[in-house]
Short mmCIF file of C-alpha atoms and ligand atoms in Angstrom, two decimals:
data_model
loop_
_atom_site.label_atom_id
_atom_site.label_comp_id
_atom_site.label_asym_id
_atom_site.label_seq_id
_atom_site.Cartn_x
_atom_site.Cartn_y
_atom_site.Cartn_z
CA MET G 1 -56.84 29.34 54.72
CA SER G 2 -59.78 31.77 54.51
CA GLN G 3 -63.09 30.40 53.27
CA LYS G 4 -64.23 32.48 50.34
CA THR G 5 -67.83 31.84 49.54
CA SER G 6 -68.79 31.01 45.97
CA ASN G 7 -70.74 34.18 45.50
CA GLU G 8 -67.63 36.21 46.13
CA MET G 9 -66.34 34.56 42.98
CA TRP G 10 -69.09 36.04 40.89
CA GLY G 11 -68.80 39.49 42.41
CA GLY G 12 -71.53 41.90 43.36
CA ARG G 13 -74.48 40.32 41.58
CA PHE G 14 -75.63 38.27 44.61
CA ALA G 15 -76.75 39.69 47.94
CA SER G 16 -76.74 36.48 49.97
CA GLY G 17 -74.88 33.19 50.00
CA PRO G 18 -76.34 29.84 48.92
CA ASP G 19 -78.74 27.73 50.92
CA ALA G 20 -77.05 24.76 52.58
CA ILE G 21 -78.92 22.39 50.26
CA MET G 22 -77.84 24.45 47.26
CA GLU G 23 -74.25 24.15 48.37
CA GLU G 24 -74.60 20.43 48.80
CA ILE G 25 -76.19 19.76 45.44
CA ASN G 26 -73.90 22.15 43.62
CA ALA G 27 -70.53 21.15 45.00
CA SER G 28 -68.40 18.74 43.03
CA ILE G 29 -65.13 19.17 44.90
CA ASP G 30 -65.52 15.86 46.76
CA PHE G 31 -64.98 14.03 43.48
CA ASP G 32 -63.49 16.49 41.00
CA LYS G 33 -60.45 17.07 43.22
CA ARG G 34 -59.21 14.00 41.41
CA LEU G 35 -58.62 16.36 38.45
CA TYR G 36 -56.15 18.61 40.28
CA ARG G 37 -53.12 17.69 38.19
CA GLU G 38 -54.90 18.33 34.92
CA ASP G 39 -56.44 21.53 36.28
CA ILE G 40 -53.07 22.89 37.32
CA ALA G 41 -51.35 21.86 34.08
CA GLY G 42 -54.13 23.55 32.08
CA SER G 43 -53.89 26.74 34.13
CA LYS G 44 -50.12 26.88 33.76
CA ALA G 45 -50.34 26.49 29.99
CA HIS G 46 -53.03 29.16 29.86
CA ALA G 47 -51.08 31.62 32.02
CA GLU G 48 -47.92 31.17 29.98
CA MET G 49 -49.84 31.73 26.78
CA LEU G 50 -51.49 34.87 28.20
CA GLY G 51 -48.02 36.17 29.13
CA ARG G 52 -46.54 35.33 25.76
CA GLN G 53 -49.42 37.05 23.96
CA GLY G 54 -49.07 40.18 26.11
CA ILE G 55 -52.59 39.74 27.52
CA ILE G 56 -51.11 39.70 31.02
CA THR G 57 -47.58 40.66 31.99
CA VAL G 58 -44.85 38.07 31.86
CA GLU G 59 -44.20 38.75 35.56
CA ASP G 60 -47.80 37.97 36.49
CA ALA G 61 -47.70 34.83 34.36
CA GLN G 62 -44.55 33.79 36.17
CA LYS G 63 -46.11 34.39 39.59
CA ILE G 64 -49.19 32.42 38.60
CA VAL G 65 -47.15 29.46 37.41
CA GLU G 66 -45.07 29.42 40.59
CA GLY G 67 -48.16 29.71 42.78
CA LEU G 68 -49.75 26.82 40.89
CA SER G 69 -46.66 24.66 41.45
CA GLN G 70 -46.89 25.35 45.14
CA ILE G 71 -50.57 24.40 45.18
CA GLU G 72 -49.80 21.14 43.42
CA ALA G 73 -47.15 20.40 46.05
CA GLU G 74 -49.63 21.19 48.84
CA ILE G 75 -52.26 18.89 47.37
CA GLU G 76 -49.73 16.12 46.93
CA ALA G 77 -48.50 16.57 50.50
CA GLY G 78 -52.08 16.43 51.78
CA THR G 79 -51.87 19.90 53.34
CA PHE G 80 -54.31 21.60 50.98
CA THR G 81 -57.74 22.34 52.45
CA PHE G 82 -60.51 21.62 49.98
CA SER G 83 -63.61 23.67 50.57
CA ARG G 84 -67.13 22.77 49.53
CA GLN G 85 -68.09 26.42 49.57
CA LEU G 86 -65.66 26.86 46.70
CA GLU G 87 -67.69 24.30 44.79
CA ASP G 88 -65.15 22.64 42.54
CA ILE G 89 -61.48 22.03 41.85
CA HIS G 90 -61.20 25.06 39.57
CA MET G 91 -62.35 27.56 42.20
CA ASN G 92 -60.52 25.84 45.03
CA VAL G 93 -57.25 26.20 43.15
CA GLU G 94 -57.94 29.77 42.09
CA ALA G 95 -58.90 30.89 45.59
CA ARG G 96 -55.73 29.42 47.06
CA LEU G 97 -53.72 31.09 44.31
CA ALA G 98 -55.12 34.46 45.37
CA GLU G 99 -54.02 33.75 48.93
CA LEU G 100 -50.55 32.87 47.75
CA ILE G 101 -49.82 35.51 45.12
CA GLY G 102 -52.42 38.23 45.63
CA PRO G 103 -54.15 40.19 42.86
CA ALA G 104 -52.18 38.62 39.98
CA ALA G 105 -54.25 35.48 40.61
CA GLY G 106 -57.31 37.32 39.39
CA ARG G 107 -55.74 37.62 35.92
CA LEU G 108 -55.55 33.85 35.34
CA HIS G 109 -59.20 33.58 34.38
CA THR G 110 -58.85 36.09 31.52
CA ALA G 111 -60.11 34.62 28.23
CA ARG G 112 -61.21 31.43 29.93
CA SER G 113 -64.26 29.95 31.62
CA ARG G 114 -64.85 26.99 33.86
CA ASN G 115 -66.69 25.53 30.90
CA ASP G 116 -63.61 25.09 28.71
CA GLN G 117 -61.55 24.45 31.82
CA VAL G 118 -63.60 21.46 32.92
CA ALA G 119 -63.79 20.17 29.35
CA LEU G 120 -59.99 20.27 29.26
CA ASP G 121 -59.38 18.72 32.68
CA PHE G 122 -61.79 15.88 32.13
CA ARG G 123 -60.54 15.19 28.62
CA MET G 124 -56.94 15.02 29.83
CA HIS G 125 -57.95 12.68 32.62
CA VAL G 126 -59.77 10.37 30.21
CA ARG G 127 -56.76 10.50 27.90
CA GLY G 128 -54.60 9.26 30.76
CA ALA G 129 -57.11 6.52 31.49
CA PHE G 130 -57.08 5.36 27.87
CA GLU G 131 -53.28 5.30 27.87
CA ALA G 132 -53.12 3.34 31.11
CA LEU G 133 -55.72 0.90 29.82
CA GLU G 134 -53.78 0.41 26.62
CA GLN G 135 -50.67 -0.43 28.60
CA LYS G 136 -52.44 -2.80 31.00
CA LEU G 137 -54.03 -4.57 28.06
CA GLY G 138 -50.50 -5.12 26.74
CA GLU G 139 -49.56 -6.93 29.97
CA PHE G 140 -52.74 -8.99 29.85
CA ILE G 141 -51.96 -9.99 26.27
CA GLU G 142 -48.43 -11.03 27.27
CA ALA G 143 -49.80 -13.28 30.02
CA LEU G 144 -52.22 -14.89 27.58
CA LEU G 145 -49.49 -15.43 24.99
CA ASP G 146 -47.27 -17.15 27.56
CA LYS G 147 -50.11 -19.52 28.43
CA ALA G 148 -50.95 -20.09 24.77
CA GLU G 149 -47.37 -21.00 23.98
CA ALA G 150 -47.07 -23.37 26.92
CA HIS G 151 -50.32 -25.07 25.94
CA ALA G 152 -50.16 -25.12 22.17
CA GLU G 153 -50.67 -28.90 22.29
CA THR G 154 -52.93 -29.18 25.31
CA VAL G 155 -56.18 -30.69 24.10
CA MET G 156 -59.46 -29.66 25.71
CA PRO G 157 -63.09 -29.83 24.70
CA GLY G 158 -64.31 -26.93 22.62
CA PHE G 159 -67.86 -26.01 23.56
CA THR G 160 -70.92 -24.65 21.85
CA HIS G 161 -74.01 -24.24 24.04
CA LEU G 162 -71.60 -25.34 26.80
CA GLN G 163 -71.95 -28.82 25.30
CA VAL G 164 -68.82 -30.63 24.16
CA ALA G 165 -68.48 -29.85 20.47
CA GLN G 166 -65.02 -30.60 19.04
CA PRO G 167 -61.57 -30.95 20.55
CA VAL G 168 -59.53 -27.75 20.53
CA THR G 169 -56.24 -26.72 22.08
CA TYR G 170 -56.09 -24.64 25.23
CA GLY G 171 -53.49 -22.50 23.49
CA HIS G 172 -56.04 -21.67 20.81
CA HIS G 173 -58.58 -20.83 23.50
CA CYS G 174 -56.12 -18.37 25.08
CA LEU G 175 -55.50 -16.82 21.68
CA ALA G 176 -59.23 -16.14 21.36
CA TYR G 177 -58.90 -13.82 24.36
CA VAL G 178 -55.80 -12.26 22.81
CA GLU G 179 -57.94 -11.31 19.81
CA MET G 180 -60.49 -9.64 22.09
CA ALA G 181 -57.84 -7.78 24.07
CA VAL G 182 -56.11 -6.61 20.91
CA ARG G 183 -59.41 -5.25 19.62
CA ASP G 184 -59.98 -3.51 22.96
CA ARG G 185 -56.56 -1.94 22.68
CA SER G 186 -57.15 -0.76 19.16
CA ARG G 187 -60.44 0.78 20.30
CA CYS G 188 -58.40 2.80 22.84
CA ARG G 189 -56.11 3.96 20.06
CA ASP G 190 -58.99 4.91 17.78
CA ALA G 191 -60.64 6.92 20.52
CA LEU G 192 -57.37 8.65 21.39
CA LYS G 193 -57.15 9.97 17.84
CA ARG G 194 -60.53 11.68 18.15
CA LEU G 195 -59.72 12.90 21.64
CA ASP G 196 -56.55 14.61 20.46
CA GLU G 197 -58.00 18.15 20.27
CA CYS G 198 -57.63 20.77 22.96
CA PRO G 199 -60.77 22.47 24.35
CA LEU G 200 -58.93 25.32 26.08
CA GLY G 201 -59.83 28.71 24.62
CA ALA G 202 -63.43 27.92 23.70
CA ALA G 203 -64.08 30.03 26.82
CA ALA G 204 -67.67 30.08 28.09
CA LEU G 205 -69.15 28.99 24.75
CA ALA G 206 -68.43 31.57 22.07
CA GLY G 207 -64.65 31.94 22.06
CA THR G 208 -63.01 35.18 23.17
CA GLY G 209 -62.04 38.60 21.88
CA PHE G 210 -58.60 38.36 23.46
CA ALA G 211 -55.76 37.49 21.09
CA ILE G 212 -55.13 34.05 22.58
CA ASP G 213 -53.01 31.42 20.86
CA ARG G 214 -54.91 28.16 21.07
CA HIS G 215 -52.28 26.32 19.08
CA MET G 216 -49.71 27.15 21.71
CA THR G 217 -51.79 25.82 24.61
CA ALA G 218 -52.84 22.77 22.61
CA LYS G 219 -49.21 21.91 21.99
CA ALA G 220 -48.15 22.58 25.57
CA LEU G 221 -50.83 20.20 26.81
CA GLY G 222 -49.93 17.45 24.36
CA PHE G 223 -52.79 17.82 21.89
CA ALA G 224 -52.38 17.74 18.11
CA THR G 225 -54.63 20.75 17.54
CA PRO G 226 -57.28 22.94 19.20
CA THR G 227 -60.95 22.01 18.79
CA ARG G 228 -62.71 23.82 15.92
CA ASN G 229 -66.11 24.82 17.26
CA SER G 230 -66.43 26.55 20.61
CA LEU G 231 -70.08 25.57 21.08
CA ASP G 232 -69.36 21.89 20.52
CA THR G 233 -66.25 22.10 22.67
CA VAL G 234 -68.01 23.01 25.89
CA SER G 235 -70.92 20.61 25.22
CA ASP G 236 -68.96 17.58 24.11
CA ARG G 237 -68.53 14.57 26.37
CA ASP G 238 -68.11 12.03 23.56
CA PHE G 239 -64.61 11.22 24.74
CA ALA G 240 -66.03 10.06 28.09
CA LEU G 241 -68.82 8.12 26.39
CA GLU G 242 -66.23 6.47 24.19
CA PHE G 243 -64.15 5.55 27.19
CA LEU G 244 -67.16 3.98 28.88
CA SER G 245 -68.09 2.11 25.69
CA VAL G 246 -64.58 0.75 25.33
CA ALA G 247 -64.53 -0.08 29.04
CA ALA G 248 -67.89 -1.84 28.88
CA ILE G 249 -66.78 -4.03 25.97
CA CYS G 250 -63.46 -4.80 27.63
CA ALA G 251 -65.14 -5.61 30.96
CA THR G 252 -67.52 -7.89 29.10
CA HIS G 253 -64.58 -9.82 27.65
CA LEU G 254 -62.98 -10.11 31.07
CA SER G 255 -66.23 -11.33 32.57
CA ARG G 256 -66.41 -14.16 30.04
CA LEU G 257 -62.89 -15.22 30.90
CA ALA G 258 -63.73 -14.97 34.60
CA GLU G 259 -66.85 -17.08 34.15
CA GLU G 260 -64.78 -19.81 32.51
CA ILE G 261 -62.31 -19.72 35.38
CA VAL G 262 -65.20 -20.06 37.83
CA ILE G 263 -66.66 -23.05 35.99
CA TRP G 264 -63.36 -24.68 35.12
CA SER G 265 -62.05 -24.53 38.68
CA THR G 266 -64.98 -26.51 40.10
CA PRO G 267 -64.18 -30.09 41.11
CA GLN G 268 -66.72 -31.17 38.46
CA PHE G 269 -64.61 -29.69 35.67
CA GLY G 270 -61.21 -29.59 37.34
CA PHE G 271 -59.58 -28.03 34.27
CA VAL G 272 -57.69 -25.36 36.17
CA LYS G 273 -56.53 -24.51 39.64
CA LEU G 274 -56.42 -20.91 40.74
CA SER G 275 -53.39 -19.95 42.77
CA ASP G 276 -53.77 -19.34 46.49
CA ALA G 277 -53.01 -15.71 45.72
CA PHE G 278 -56.31 -15.39 43.86
CA SER G 279 -58.53 -17.69 45.94
CA THR G 280 -60.24 -17.47 49.28
CA GLY G 281 -61.24 -20.14 51.74
CA SER G 282 -64.47 -20.66 53.57
CA SER G 283 -64.75 -19.90 57.26
CA ILE G 284 -66.96 -22.95 57.78
CA MET G 285 -66.16 -25.46 55.01
CA PRO G 286 -62.44 -26.27 55.16
CA GLN G 287 -62.38 -28.05 51.79
CA LYS G 288 -63.42 -24.99 49.82
CA ARG G 289 -61.39 -22.79 47.50
CA ASN G 290 -63.51 -19.97 46.28
CA PRO G 291 -62.69 -18.07 43.08
CA ASP G 292 -63.68 -14.69 44.55
CA ALA G 293 -61.43 -12.63 42.29
CA ALA G 294 -62.88 -14.28 39.19
CA GLU G 295 -66.41 -13.73 40.46
CA LEU G 296 -65.71 -10.05 41.08
CA VAL G 297 -64.21 -9.66 37.61
CA ARG G 298 -67.36 -11.35 36.30
CA ALA G 299 -69.47 -8.80 38.18
CA LYS G 300 -67.68 -5.62 37.10
CA PRO G 301 -69.77 -5.03 33.96
CA GLY G 302 -72.62 -4.34 36.38
CA ARG G 303 -71.13 -1.02 37.37
CA ILE G 304 -69.26 -0.27 34.15
CA ASN G 305 -72.28 -0.81 31.91
CA GLY G 306 -74.24 1.18 34.47
CA ALA G 307 -71.81 4.07 34.09
CA LEU G 308 -72.22 4.04 30.30
CA ILE G 309 -76.01 4.08 30.51
CA SER G 310 -75.84 6.75 33.20
CA LEU G 311 -73.76 9.18 31.14
CA LEU G 312 -75.70 8.51 27.94
CA THR G 313 -78.83 9.35 29.90
CA VAL G 314 -77.37 12.52 31.40
CA MET G 315 -76.31 13.77 27.96
CA LYS G 316 -79.46 12.77 26.12
CA GLY G 317 -81.61 15.73 25.12
CA LEU G 318 -79.31 18.40 26.60
CA PRO G 319 -79.54 21.58 24.57
CA LEU G 320 -76.26 23.20 23.52
CA THR G 321 -74.08 24.27 25.18
CA TYR G 322 -72.90 23.61 28.75
CA SER G 323 -75.52 22.69 31.35
CA LYS G 324 -74.82 21.87 34.95
CA ASP G 325 -76.22 18.40 34.28
CA MET G 326 -72.81 17.72 32.82
CA GLN G 327 -71.21 17.88 36.24
CA GLU G 328 -72.79 14.45 36.71
CA ASP G 329 -70.36 13.07 34.13
CA LYS G 330 -67.42 12.44 36.41
CA GLU G 331 -68.11 10.08 39.28
CA GLN G 332 -69.27 7.24 37.08
CA VAL G 333 -66.32 7.62 34.74
CA PHE G 334 -63.88 7.65 37.66
CA ASP G 335 -65.52 4.55 39.07
CA ALA G 336 -65.35 2.82 35.67
CA ILE G 337 -61.67 3.71 35.28
CA ASP G 338 -60.82 2.22 38.68
CA SER G 339 -63.06 -0.82 38.37
CA LEU G 340 -61.70 -1.77 34.98
CA ALA G 341 -58.08 -1.25 36.04
CA LEU G 342 -58.64 -3.57 38.98
CA ALA G 343 -60.49 -6.19 36.94
CA LEU G 344 -57.77 -6.19 34.32
CA ALA G 345 -55.00 -6.50 36.90
CA ALA G 346 -56.84 -9.39 38.58
CA ALA G 347 -57.46 -11.14 35.24
CA THR G 348 -53.78 -10.78 34.32
CA GLY G 349 -52.68 -12.14 37.69
CA MET G 350 -55.08 -15.08 37.53
CA ILE G 351 -53.98 -16.04 34.01
CA ARG G 352 -50.30 -15.81 34.92
CA ASP G 353 -50.76 -18.06 37.96
CA LEU G 354 -53.31 -20.44 36.50
CA GLU G 355 -52.38 -24.10 36.87
CA VAL G 356 -53.75 -26.11 33.97
CA ASN G 357 -54.77 -29.71 34.56
CA VAL G 358 -53.69 -31.11 31.21
CA ASP G 359 -54.97 -34.63 31.96
CA ALA G 360 -58.43 -33.51 33.00
CA MET G 361 -58.75 -31.37 29.90
CA ARG G 362 -57.59 -34.18 27.62
CA LYS G 363 -59.95 -36.67 29.23
CA ALA G 364 -62.89 -34.33 28.89
CA ALA G 365 -61.94 -33.59 25.30
CA GLY G 366 -62.71 -37.18 24.33
CA HIS G 367 -66.11 -37.21 26.03
CA GLY G 368 -69.35 -36.60 24.25
CA TYR G 369 -68.25 -38.02 20.89
CA SER G 370 -66.26 -34.90 20.20
CA THR G 371 -64.55 -36.44 17.16
CA ALA G 372 -67.83 -37.27 15.39
CA THR G 373 -67.16 -34.49 12.86
CA ASP G 374 -63.75 -36.01 12.19
CA LEU G 375 -65.44 -39.33 11.35
CA ALA G 376 -67.86 -37.58 9.00
CA ASP G 377 -64.95 -35.72 7.37
CA TYR G 378 -63.12 -39.07 6.94
CA LEU G 379 -66.15 -40.55 5.15
CA VAL G 380 -66.22 -37.53 2.81
CA ARG G 381 -62.49 -37.51 2.16
CA GLU G 382 -61.72 -41.24 1.95
CA LEU G 383 -64.99 -42.67 0.63
CA GLY G 384 -66.26 -39.71 -1.36
CA LEU G 385 -69.60 -39.54 0.52
CA PRO G 386 -71.56 -36.27 0.31
CA PHE G 387 -71.23 -34.51 3.68
CA ARG G 388 -74.94 -34.83 4.51
CA GLU G 389 -74.82 -38.61 4.01
CA ALA G 390 -71.57 -38.81 5.99
CA HIS G 391 -73.31 -36.90 8.79
CA HIS G 392 -76.10 -39.48 8.77
CA VAL G 393 -73.74 -42.48 8.87
CA THR G 394 -71.77 -40.85 11.69
CA GLY G 395 -74.98 -40.27 13.61
CA ARG G 396 -75.63 -44.00 13.48
CA ALA G 397 -72.09 -44.72 14.67
CA VAL G 398 -72.59 -42.38 17.64
CA SER G 399 -75.86 -44.07 18.48
CA LEU G 400 -74.25 -47.54 18.35
CA ALA G 401 -71.39 -46.38 20.54
CA GLU G 402 -73.77 -44.75 22.98
CA SER G 403 -75.95 -47.85 23.33
CA SER G 404 -72.94 -50.00 24.15
CA GLY G 405 -71.38 -47.41 26.45
CA LEU G 406 -68.28 -46.97 24.28
CA GLY G 407 -66.36 -44.08 22.82
CA LEU G 408 -66.27 -43.77 19.02
CA GLU G 409 -62.65 -44.88 18.95
CA ASP G 410 -63.60 -48.05 20.92
CA LEU G 411 -66.07 -49.34 18.32
CA PRO G 412 -64.71 -52.53 16.70
CA LEU G 413 -63.95 -52.29 13.01
CA ASP G 414 -66.66 -54.80 12.04
CA VAL G 415 -69.27 -52.61 13.73
CA LEU G 416 -68.04 -49.60 11.74
CA LYS G 417 -67.96 -51.71 8.59
CA SER G 418 -71.61 -52.60 9.15
CA LEU G 419 -72.33 -48.91 8.49
CA ASP G 420 -70.22 -48.78 5.33
CA SER G 421 -68.14 -51.74 4.27
CA ARG G 422 -65.45 -49.49 2.78
CA ILE G 423 -64.44 -48.14 6.18
CA GLY G 424 -60.87 -49.34 6.92
CA GLU G 425 -58.34 -49.39 9.78
CA GLY G 426 -57.28 -45.87 8.84
CA VAL G 427 -60.44 -44.53 10.46
CA TYR G 428 -58.92 -44.95 13.94
CA SER G 429 -56.27 -42.37 13.16
CA VAL G 430 -58.95 -39.65 12.91
CA LEU G 431 -60.94 -40.69 15.97
CA GLY G 432 -58.39 -39.63 18.58
CA VAL G 433 -58.45 -36.10 20.00
CA ASP G 434 -54.82 -35.38 19.13
CA ALA G 435 -55.29 -36.32 15.49
CA SER G 436 -58.43 -34.22 15.47
CA VAL G 437 -56.74 -31.01 16.61
CA ARG G 438 -53.66 -31.67 14.47
CA SER G 439 -55.86 -31.90 11.40
CA ARG G 440 -57.44 -28.46 11.96
CA THR G 441 -54.78 -26.57 10.05
CA SER G 442 -57.08 -24.23 8.13
CA PHE G 443 -56.18 -20.55 8.64
CA GLY G 444 -57.38 -19.61 12.13
CA GLY G 445 -57.92 -23.26 13.08
CA THR G 446 -56.92 -24.90 16.36
CA ALA G 447 -53.94 -27.04 15.24
CA PRO G 448 -50.89 -26.79 17.56
CA ASP G 449 -48.71 -25.55 14.69
CA ASN G 450 -51.18 -22.75 14.03
CA VAL G 451 -51.14 -21.80 17.71
CA ARG G 452 -47.35 -21.65 17.78
CA SER G 453 -47.09 -19.56 14.67
CA GLN G 454 -49.82 -17.19 15.85
CA VAL G 455 -48.07 -16.70 19.18
CA SER G 456 -44.86 -15.78 17.42
CA ASP G 457 -46.71 -13.47 14.98
CA TRP G 458 -48.34 -11.68 17.91
CA ARG G 459 -45.09 -11.34 19.77
CA GLN G 460 -43.44 -9.81 16.75
CA CYS G 461 -46.37 -7.51 16.13
CA LEU G 462 -46.42 -6.38 19.76
CA THR G 463 -42.72 -5.61 19.92
CA VAL G 464 -43.02 -3.28 16.94
CA GLY G 465 -46.06 -1.66 18.58
CA GLY G 466 -48.53 -2.90 15.97
CA ASN G 467 -52.30 -3.43 16.27
N1 LIG F 1 -67.89 21.86 38.34
C1 LIG F 1 -68.37 22.11 37.03
C2 LIG F 1 -68.51 20.79 36.25
O1 LIG F 1 -67.99 19.82 36.68
C3 LIG F 1 -67.43 23.00 36.28
C4 LIG F 1 -68.07 23.83 35.24
C5 LIG F 1 -69.00 24.81 35.85
N2 LIG F 1 -69.42 25.77 34.91
C6 LIG F 1 -70.43 26.58 35.15
N3 LIG F 1 -70.71 27.46 34.26
N4 LIG F 1 -71.14 26.48 36.23
O2 LIG F 1 -69.17 20.73 35.26
#
């Protein structure tokens, strides 16, 4: 394939070619070749529209479309030669088209600019990323629901400040992550609504005098409508910023889950065991099982948050409309797309495989006087004490238990009676961890029945495509 230099693309205005450094700083082909499918789809839709509108002949449009199909096949087969001298994906494709079909190729760029072209390609790519994320979140949610259902009754300590607070169910804990993932998914859907406008036809920045049909290309490319303002169209990268924001929040959720897996799989906690498939060993310490996948999921916000800050910083203060600064929008977004997809797949796999040590969780749930609130609630409910006074009495019970090395449920009745003589045998039924979680039936509370009904509500909602 002949190597056209960039300046041939802009005709007779330039006497010499670019400096080697200029070529290096200017070229984006090494990364924007990832947009080839979108670029070709956009060019086909444009050529067909130009033919339909009589701006080019139908025969030329036909030749262009066929040439573009061949280029796509070449790229997919790995036989296409990408050239840095041709700067980016748009000019690489166009130059090859000229080789394949001759002068008709030169008509493709009528009523179009690389500015609306790149806005289109990138937007379509981000749309695909949002859709894939939405789908992968669905699989993650399924895995969490399966675990929640299996562990609706599994008691574990609930933590605040990473100190044992009150007993909860592991099923309820899984459902907390379902809530986060469902919000992440609905953020994808919200963003997709705003993204659903086609940039093609804004041309360089001002629109065009040719009688193009932007509604036709918008429809062909799967958009609800064309964008309304040509200046905004070629300057706008909000869709990418939104993707990175959504990705950063989602990655943050995954990192919290990953952190819990890391902590919970230590011998000190022993709440869960990661499958061999998601663990590594140590080359020197044979006893070790390292949660590498969880640690890497925990680390991903480093690069994803970095990508968000990077693009916000690139866009900040840019005057309208297109500036070459905006070429710096892609690599970070591509990296964020891939990093998040991998993190989500790993999180889903780890949750699916996770072995839960029900006994260790239950044992830990009773530590640290986790049912103290249940005792205070008993004093309020059965004896009519104001909550503040009940809190005080319970504090004394905890201190008595602590000084004799006992759990609350091990305190003899006469000791409890010394705090308030009206305390009866019935108190022991609230001091166990099972009774504690069973009693938390308030809407959104941790009771096993709540967990089961929430799981079935979610399943129903997900099968009808809700949330
Ligand atoms: N490679 C460029 C980018 O990614 C395409 C748009 C170039 N437009 C221009 N007028 N130089 O932003």
